[in-house]
Tab-separated table of C-alpha atoms in Angstrom:
chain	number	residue	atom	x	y	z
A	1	UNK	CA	-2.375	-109.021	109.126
A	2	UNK	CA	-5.527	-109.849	107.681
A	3	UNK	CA	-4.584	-113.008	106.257
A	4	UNK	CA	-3.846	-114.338	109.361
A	5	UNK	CA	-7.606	-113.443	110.556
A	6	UNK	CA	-10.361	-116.163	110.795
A	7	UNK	CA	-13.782	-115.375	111.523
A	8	UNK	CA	-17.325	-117.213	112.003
A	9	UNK	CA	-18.443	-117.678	108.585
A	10	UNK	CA	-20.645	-120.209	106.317
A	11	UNK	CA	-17.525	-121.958	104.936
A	12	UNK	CA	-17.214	-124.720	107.411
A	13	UNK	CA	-20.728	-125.327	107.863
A	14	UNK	CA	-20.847	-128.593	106.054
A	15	UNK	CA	-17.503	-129.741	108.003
A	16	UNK	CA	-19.484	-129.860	111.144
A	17	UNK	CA	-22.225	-131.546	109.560
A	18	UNK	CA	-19.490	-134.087	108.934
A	19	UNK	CA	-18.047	-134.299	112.697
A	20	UNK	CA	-22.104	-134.381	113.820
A	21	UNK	CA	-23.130	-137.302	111.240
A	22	UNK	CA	-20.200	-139.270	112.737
A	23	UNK	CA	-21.112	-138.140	116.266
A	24	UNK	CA	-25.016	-139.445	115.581
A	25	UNK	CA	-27.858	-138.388	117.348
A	26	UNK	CA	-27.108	-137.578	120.890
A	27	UNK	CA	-29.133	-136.682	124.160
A	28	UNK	CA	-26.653	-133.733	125.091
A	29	UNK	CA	-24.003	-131.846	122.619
A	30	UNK	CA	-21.717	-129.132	124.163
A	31	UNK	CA	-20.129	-126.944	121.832
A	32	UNK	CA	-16.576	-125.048	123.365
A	33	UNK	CA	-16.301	-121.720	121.892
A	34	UNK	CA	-13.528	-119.519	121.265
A	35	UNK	CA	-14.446	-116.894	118.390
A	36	UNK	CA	-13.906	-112.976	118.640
A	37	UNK	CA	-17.381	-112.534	116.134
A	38	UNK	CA	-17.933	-112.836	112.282
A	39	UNK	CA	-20.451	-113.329	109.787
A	40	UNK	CA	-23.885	-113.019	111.304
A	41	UNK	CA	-25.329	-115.657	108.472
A	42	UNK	CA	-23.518	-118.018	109.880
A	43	UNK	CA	-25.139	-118.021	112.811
A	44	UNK	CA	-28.684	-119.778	112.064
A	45	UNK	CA	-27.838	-122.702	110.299
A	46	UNK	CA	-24.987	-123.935	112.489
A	47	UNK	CA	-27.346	-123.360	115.772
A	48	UNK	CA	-30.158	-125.183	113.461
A	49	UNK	CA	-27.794	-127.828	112.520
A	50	UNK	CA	-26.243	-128.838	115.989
A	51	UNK	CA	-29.859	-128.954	117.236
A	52	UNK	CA	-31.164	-131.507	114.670
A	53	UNK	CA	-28.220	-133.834	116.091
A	54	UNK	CA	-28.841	-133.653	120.203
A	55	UNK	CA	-32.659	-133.015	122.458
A	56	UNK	CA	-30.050	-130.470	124.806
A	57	UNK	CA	-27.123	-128.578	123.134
A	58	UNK	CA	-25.235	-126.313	125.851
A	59	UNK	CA	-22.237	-123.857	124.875
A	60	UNK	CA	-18.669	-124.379	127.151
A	61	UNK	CA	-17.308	-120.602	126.987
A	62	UNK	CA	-13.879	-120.282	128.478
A	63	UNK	CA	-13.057	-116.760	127.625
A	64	UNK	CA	-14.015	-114.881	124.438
A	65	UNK	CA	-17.332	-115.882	122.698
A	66	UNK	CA	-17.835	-111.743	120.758
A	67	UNK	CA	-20.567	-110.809	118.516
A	68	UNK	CA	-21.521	-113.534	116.341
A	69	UNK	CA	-20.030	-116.200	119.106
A	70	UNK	CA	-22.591	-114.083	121.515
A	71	UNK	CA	-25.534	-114.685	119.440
A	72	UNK	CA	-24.464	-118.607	119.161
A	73	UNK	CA	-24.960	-118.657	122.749
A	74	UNK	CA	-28.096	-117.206	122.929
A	75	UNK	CA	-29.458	-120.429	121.081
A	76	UNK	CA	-28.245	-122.517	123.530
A	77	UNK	CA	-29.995	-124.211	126.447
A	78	UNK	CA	-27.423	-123.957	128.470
A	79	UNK	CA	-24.580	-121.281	128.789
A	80	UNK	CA	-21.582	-122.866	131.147
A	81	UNK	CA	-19.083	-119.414	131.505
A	82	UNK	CA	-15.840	-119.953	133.000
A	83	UNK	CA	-14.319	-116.937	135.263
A	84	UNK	CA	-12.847	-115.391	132.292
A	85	UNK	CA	-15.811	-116.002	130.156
A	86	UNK	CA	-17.144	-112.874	127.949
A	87	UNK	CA	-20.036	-112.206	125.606
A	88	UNK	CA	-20.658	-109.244	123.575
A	89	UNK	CA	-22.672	-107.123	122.332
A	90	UNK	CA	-23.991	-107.642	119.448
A	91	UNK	CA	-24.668	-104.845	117.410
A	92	UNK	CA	-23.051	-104.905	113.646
A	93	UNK	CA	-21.011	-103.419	111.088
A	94	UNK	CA	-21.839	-103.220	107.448
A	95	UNK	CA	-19.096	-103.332	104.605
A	96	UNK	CA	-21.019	-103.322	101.107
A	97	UNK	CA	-19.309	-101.538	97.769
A	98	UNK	CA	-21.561	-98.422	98.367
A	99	UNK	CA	-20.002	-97.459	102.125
A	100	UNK	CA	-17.240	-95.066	102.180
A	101	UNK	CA	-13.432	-95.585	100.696
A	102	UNK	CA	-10.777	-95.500	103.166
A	103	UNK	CA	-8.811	-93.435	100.603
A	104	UNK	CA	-10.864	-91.031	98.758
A	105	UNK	CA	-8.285	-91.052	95.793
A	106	UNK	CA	-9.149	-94.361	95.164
A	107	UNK	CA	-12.353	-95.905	94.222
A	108	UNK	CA	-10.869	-99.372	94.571
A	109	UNK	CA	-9.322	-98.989	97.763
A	110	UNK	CA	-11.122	-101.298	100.918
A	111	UNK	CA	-14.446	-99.524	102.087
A	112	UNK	CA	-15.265	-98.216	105.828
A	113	UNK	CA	-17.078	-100.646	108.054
A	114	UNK	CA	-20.025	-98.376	108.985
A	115	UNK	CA	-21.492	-99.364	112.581
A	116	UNK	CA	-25.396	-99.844	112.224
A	117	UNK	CA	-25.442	-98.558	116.152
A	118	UNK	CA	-23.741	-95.235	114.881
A	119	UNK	CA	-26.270	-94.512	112.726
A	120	UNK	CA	-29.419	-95.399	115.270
A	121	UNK	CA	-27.194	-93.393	117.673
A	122	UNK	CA	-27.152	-90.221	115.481
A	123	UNK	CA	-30.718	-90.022	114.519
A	124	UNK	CA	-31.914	-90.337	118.096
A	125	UNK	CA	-29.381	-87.401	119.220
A	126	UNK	CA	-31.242	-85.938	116.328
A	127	UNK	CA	-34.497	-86.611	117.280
A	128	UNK	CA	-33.639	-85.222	120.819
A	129	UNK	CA	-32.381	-81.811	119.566
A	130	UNK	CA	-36.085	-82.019	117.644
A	131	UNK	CA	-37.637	-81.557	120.843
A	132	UNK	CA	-35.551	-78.216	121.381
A	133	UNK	CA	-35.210	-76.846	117.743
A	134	UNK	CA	-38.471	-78.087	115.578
A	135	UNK	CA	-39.636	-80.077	112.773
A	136	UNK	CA	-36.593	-78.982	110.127
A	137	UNK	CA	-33.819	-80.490	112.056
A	138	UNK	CA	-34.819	-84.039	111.418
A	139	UNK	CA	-34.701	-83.094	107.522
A	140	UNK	CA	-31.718	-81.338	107.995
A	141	UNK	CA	-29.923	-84.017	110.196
A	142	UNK	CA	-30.853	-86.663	107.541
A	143	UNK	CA	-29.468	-84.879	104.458
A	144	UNK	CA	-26.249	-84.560	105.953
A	145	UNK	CA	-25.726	-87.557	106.813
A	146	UNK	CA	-26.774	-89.011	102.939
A	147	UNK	CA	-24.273	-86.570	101.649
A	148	UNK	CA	-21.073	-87.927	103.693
A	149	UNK	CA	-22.910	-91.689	103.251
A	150	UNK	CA	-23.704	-92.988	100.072
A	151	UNK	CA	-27.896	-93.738	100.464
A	152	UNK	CA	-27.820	-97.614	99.406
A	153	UNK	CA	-25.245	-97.697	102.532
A	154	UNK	CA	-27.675	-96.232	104.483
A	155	UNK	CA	-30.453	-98.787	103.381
A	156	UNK	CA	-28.189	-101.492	103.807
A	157	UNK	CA	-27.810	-99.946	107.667
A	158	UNK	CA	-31.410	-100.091	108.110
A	159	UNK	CA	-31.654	-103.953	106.560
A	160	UNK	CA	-28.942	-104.952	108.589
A	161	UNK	CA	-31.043	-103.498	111.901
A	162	UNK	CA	-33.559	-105.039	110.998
A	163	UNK	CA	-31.718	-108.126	110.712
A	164	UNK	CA	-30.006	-108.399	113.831
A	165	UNK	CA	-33.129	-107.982	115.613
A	166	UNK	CA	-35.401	-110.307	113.507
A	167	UNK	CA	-32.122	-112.808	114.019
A	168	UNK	CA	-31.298	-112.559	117.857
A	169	UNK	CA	-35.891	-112.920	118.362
A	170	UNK	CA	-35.396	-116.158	116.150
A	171	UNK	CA	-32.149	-117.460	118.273
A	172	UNK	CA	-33.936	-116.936	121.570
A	173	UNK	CA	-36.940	-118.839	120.493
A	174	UNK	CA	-35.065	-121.589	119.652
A	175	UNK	CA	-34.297	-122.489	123.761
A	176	UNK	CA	-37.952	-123.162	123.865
A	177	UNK	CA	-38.313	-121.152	126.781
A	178	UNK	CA	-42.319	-121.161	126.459
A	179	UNK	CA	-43.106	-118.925	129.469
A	180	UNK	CA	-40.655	-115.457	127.830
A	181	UNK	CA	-42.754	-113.538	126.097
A	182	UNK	CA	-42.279	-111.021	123.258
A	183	UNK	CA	-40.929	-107.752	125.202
A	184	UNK	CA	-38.813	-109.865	127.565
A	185	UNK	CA	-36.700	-111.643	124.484
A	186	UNK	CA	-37.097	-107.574	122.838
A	187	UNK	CA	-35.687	-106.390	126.538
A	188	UNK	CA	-32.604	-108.511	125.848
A	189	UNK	CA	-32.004	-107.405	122.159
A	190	UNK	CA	-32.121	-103.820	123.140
A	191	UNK	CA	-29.640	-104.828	125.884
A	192	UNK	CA	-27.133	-106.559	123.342
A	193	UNK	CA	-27.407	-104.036	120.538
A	194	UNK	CA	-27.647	-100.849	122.002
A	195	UNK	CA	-27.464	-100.562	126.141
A	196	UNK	CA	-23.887	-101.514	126.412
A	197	UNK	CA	-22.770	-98.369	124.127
A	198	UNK	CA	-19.460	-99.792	123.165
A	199	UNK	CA	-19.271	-102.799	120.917
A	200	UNK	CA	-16.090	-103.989	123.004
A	201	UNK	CA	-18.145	-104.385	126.193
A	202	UNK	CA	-17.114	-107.428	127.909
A	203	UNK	CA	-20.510	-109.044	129.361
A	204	UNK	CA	-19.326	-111.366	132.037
A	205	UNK	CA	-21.168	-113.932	133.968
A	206	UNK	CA	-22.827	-111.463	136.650
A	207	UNK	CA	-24.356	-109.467	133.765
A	208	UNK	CA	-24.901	-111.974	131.429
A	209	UNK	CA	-27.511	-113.725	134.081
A	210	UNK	CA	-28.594	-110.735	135.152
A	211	UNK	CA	-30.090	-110.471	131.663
A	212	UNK	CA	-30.540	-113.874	130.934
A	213	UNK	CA	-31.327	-115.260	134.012
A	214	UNK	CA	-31.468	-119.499	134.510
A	215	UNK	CA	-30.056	-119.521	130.886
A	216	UNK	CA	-26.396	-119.001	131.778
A	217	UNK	CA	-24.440	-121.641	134.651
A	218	UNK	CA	-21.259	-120.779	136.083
A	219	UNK	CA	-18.783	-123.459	135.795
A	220	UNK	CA	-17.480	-125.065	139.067
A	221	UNK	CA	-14.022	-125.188	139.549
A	222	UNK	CA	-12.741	-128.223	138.249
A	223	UNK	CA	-14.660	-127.447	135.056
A	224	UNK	CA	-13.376	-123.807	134.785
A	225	UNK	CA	-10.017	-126.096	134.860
A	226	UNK	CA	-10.558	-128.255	132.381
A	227	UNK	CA	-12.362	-125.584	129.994
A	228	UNK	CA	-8.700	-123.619	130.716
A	229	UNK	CA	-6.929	-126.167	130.307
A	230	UNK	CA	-8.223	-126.712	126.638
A	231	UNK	CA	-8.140	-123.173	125.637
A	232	UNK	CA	-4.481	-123.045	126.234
A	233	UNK	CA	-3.651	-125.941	124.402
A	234	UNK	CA	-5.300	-124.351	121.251
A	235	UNK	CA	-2.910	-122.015	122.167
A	236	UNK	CA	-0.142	-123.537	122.412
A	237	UNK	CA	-1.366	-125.253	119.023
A	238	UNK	CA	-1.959	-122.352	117.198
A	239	UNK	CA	0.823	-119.998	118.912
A	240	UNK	CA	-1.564	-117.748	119.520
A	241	UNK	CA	0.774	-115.819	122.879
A	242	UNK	CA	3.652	-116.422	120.899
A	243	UNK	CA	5.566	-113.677	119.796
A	244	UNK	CA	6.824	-113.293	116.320
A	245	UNK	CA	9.190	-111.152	114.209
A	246	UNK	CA	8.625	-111.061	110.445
A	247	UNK	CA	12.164	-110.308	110.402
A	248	UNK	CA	13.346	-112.168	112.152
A	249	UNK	CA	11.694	-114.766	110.601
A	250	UNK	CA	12.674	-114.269	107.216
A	251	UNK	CA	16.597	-114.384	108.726
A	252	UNK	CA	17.861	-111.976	105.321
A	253	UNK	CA	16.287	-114.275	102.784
A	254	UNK	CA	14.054	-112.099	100.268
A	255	UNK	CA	11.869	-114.770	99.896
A	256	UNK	CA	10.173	-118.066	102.344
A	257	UNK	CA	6.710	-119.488	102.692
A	258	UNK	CA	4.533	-119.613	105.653
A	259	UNK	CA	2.158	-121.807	106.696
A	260	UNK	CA	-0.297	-120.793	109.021
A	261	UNK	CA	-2.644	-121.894	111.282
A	262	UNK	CA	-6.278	-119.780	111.924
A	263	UNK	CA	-9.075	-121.979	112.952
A	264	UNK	CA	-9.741	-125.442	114.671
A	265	UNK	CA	-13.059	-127.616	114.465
A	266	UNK	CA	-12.590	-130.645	116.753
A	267	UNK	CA	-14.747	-133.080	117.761
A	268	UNK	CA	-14.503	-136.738	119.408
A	269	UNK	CA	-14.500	-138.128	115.674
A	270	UNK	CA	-11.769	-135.595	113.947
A	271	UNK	CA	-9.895	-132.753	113.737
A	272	UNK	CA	-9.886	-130.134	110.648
A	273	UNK	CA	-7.258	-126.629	110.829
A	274	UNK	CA	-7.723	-123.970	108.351
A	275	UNK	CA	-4.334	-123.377	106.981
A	276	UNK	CA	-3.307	-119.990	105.051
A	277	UNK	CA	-0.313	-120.332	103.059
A	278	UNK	CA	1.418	-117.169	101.741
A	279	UNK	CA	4.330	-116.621	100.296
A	280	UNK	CA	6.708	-113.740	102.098
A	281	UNK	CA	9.235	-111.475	100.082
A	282	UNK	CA	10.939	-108.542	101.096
A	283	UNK	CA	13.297	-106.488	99.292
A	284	UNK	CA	15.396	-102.769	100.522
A	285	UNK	CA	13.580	-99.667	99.746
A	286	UNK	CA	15.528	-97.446	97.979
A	287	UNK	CA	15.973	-93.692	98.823
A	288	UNK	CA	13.816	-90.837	95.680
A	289	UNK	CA	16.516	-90.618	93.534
A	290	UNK	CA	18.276	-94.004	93.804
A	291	UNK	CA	18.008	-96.714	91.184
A	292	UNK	CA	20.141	-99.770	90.760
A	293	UNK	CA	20.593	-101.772	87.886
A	294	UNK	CA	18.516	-105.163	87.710
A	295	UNK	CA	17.541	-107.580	85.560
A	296	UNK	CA	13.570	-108.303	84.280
A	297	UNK	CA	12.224	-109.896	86.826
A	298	UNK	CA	14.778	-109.467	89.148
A	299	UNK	CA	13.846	-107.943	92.651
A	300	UNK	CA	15.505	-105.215	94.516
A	301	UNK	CA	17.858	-107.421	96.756
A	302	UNK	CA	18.055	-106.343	100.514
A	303	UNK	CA	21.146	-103.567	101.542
A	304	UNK	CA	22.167	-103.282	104.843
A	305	UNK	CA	21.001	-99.771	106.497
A	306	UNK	CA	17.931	-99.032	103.967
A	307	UNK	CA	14.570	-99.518	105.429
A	308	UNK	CA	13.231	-103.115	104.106
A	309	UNK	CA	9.521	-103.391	102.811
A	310	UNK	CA	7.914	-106.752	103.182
A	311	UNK	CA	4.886	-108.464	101.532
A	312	UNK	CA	2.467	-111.246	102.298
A	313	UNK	CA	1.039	-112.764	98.830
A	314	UNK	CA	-1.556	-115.562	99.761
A	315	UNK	CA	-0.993	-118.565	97.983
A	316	UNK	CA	-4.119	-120.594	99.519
A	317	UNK	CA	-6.415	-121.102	102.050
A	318	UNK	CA	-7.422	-124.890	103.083
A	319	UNK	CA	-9.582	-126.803	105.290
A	320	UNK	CA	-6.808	-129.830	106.347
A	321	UNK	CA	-8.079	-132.955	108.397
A	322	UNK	CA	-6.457	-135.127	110.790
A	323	UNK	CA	-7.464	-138.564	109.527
A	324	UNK	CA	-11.236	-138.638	110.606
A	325	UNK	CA	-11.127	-142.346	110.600
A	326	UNK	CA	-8.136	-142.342	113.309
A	327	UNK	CA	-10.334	-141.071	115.575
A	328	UNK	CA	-12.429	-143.712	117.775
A	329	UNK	CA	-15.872	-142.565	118.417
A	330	UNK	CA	-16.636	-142.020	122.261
A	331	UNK	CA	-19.197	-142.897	124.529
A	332	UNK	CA	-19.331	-140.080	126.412
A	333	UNK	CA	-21.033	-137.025	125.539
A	334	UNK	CA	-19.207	-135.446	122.663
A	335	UNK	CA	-17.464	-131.743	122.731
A	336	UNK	CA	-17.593	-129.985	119.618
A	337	UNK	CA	-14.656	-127.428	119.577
A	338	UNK	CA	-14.066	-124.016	117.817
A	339	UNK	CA	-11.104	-121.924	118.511
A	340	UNK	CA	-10.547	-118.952	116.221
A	341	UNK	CA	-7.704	-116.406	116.642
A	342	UNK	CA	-7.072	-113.828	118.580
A	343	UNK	CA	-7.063	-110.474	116.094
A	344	UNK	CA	-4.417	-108.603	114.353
A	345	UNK	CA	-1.477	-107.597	117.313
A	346	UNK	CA	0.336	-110.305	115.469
A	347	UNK	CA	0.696	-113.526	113.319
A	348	UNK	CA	-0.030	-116.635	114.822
A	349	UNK	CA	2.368	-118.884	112.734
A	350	UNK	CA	2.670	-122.659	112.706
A	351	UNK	CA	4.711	-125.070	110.457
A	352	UNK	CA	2.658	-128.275	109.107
């Protein structure tokens, strides 16, 4: 369920700046990564704000590092992908009050993510049949397309492009590689935003130096290990490969509390979780035509052999620290940790 989903966002930004100011200044940071994508704002000012702490910051990239995670990597120095180790493409989505309902009947129903790739996609097939067909198709093409999408959506589509592209130039820049020029970094945006074709590509280690060359390392074998190794205890932590039964859970109470467990910052100085906390109720739903009496207030109780109807009400959403100060600072080179869940199949719950 969606309150169960953590992505990349701004939010944490100044909890890393805490881990780094008790980290200090360092010659080498190396951030592990485990993120399936999220806000691309995000992006610049952590990359900006690891690299004022450390002269060399590499990413560690046991498995999944998607979309935004991709783009993280692409500031790095140094990209160390284990044999399981994906990046993404990273072409985006845009969600903004002026893209299309999911249900029509209902203005305040959750909008359609609209796929900025879609739209380039559309207008080039357009621009091909132009070729064939003549100058009105292009005007024709473009005033369907503002009929089934709202125009400020489309605008929004062409400022996020624009965006992603002006971004991922600025990212690759930062690894100082002097001798790249212009078209080679615009060579690898195209790549990442439209050459793959599906947004679910999984760019593995073979194509991910093919297009970024010296840039990307593969791990050895004792450090594919070790970066393993840690990605399943965040697992295990966050019972991510667990399964779980709402149901069974609830064990014929109509009511209980979860706590839950969606993201992990960790460094060699602390440890913060982001916690959801929602209450859970479920209650019998009652066949068109059935009523039973109740009381104000009162909720349907459960009756064995009627379909049940349950509902997740957040109560609140919390960055939670293991005592910072319990943590002695290491000598070694520090590993800064993020490990974000894998999407909705189903909830990763933990009791704190």
């Amino acid at each position: 369920p969606p309150l169960f989903q953590s992505q990349l966002t701004g939010e944490p930004l100044h909890i890393f700046y805490d881990h780094l100011k008790k980290i200090g200044k360092q010659q080498k940071i190396d951030l592990f990564l485990y993120t399936r994508g999220g806000d691309l704002d995000s992006v610049w000012p952590l990359i900006n704000l690891i690299k004022n702490f450390c002269a060399e910051f590499n990413v560690l990239i046991p498995y999944r590092a998607h979309s935004a995670g991709t783009l993280i990597a692409l500031g790095a120095n140094k990209i160390v992908m284990g044999k399981m180790a994906q990046l993404s493409p990273i072409d985006p989505s845009t969600q903004n009050l002026f893209n299309p309902s999911l249900d029509q009947n209902n203005l305040a129903a959750p909008k359609k993510p609209i796929s900025v790739e879609d739209v380039i996609a559309y207008m080039s097939l357009v621009k091909d049949q132009f070729t064939l067909r003549g100058e009105g198709v292009l005007s024709e093409a473009f005033h369907t397309l503002a009929k089934e999408i709202h125009p400020l959506a489309l605008g929004n589509v062409h400022r996020v492009y624009k965006q992603i592209r002006k971004l991922a130039d600025s990212i690759l820049q930062l690894r100082g590689i002097a001798s790249q020029s212009k078209e080679e970094r615009n060579k690898i945006i195209d790549t990442l935003t439209v050459e793959f074709y599906s947004h679910s590509h999984a760019i593995n280690y073979a194509e991910a130096t093919k297009l970024l060359g010296a840039q990307t390392e593969s791990a050895d074998e004792e450090m594919d290990n070790l970066l393993w190794n840690l990605l399943e205890a965040y697992y295990e932590e966050m019972k991510i490969n667990s399964p779980f039964n709402l149901v069974e859970h609830m064990e014929g109470k109509t009511t209980d509390s979860m706590t839950v467990d969606t993201a992990i910052i960790e460094s060699t100085v602390g440890l913060h979780k982001r916690v959801v906390k929602c209450k859970v109720s479920q209650m019998s739903r009652l066949p068109p035509g059935i009523t039973i009496p109740l009381q104000l207030g009162q909720q349907i109780p459960l009756i064995p052999g009627l379909p049940t109807n349950i509902n997740l009400d957040l109560i609140k959403t919390d960055w939670v620290t293991t005592n910072l100060e319990a943590y002695e600072t290491s000598p070694v080179q520090p590993v800064v940790s993020t490990a974000l869940p894998v999407p909705p199949i189903e909830p990763i719950v933990a009791g704190l």
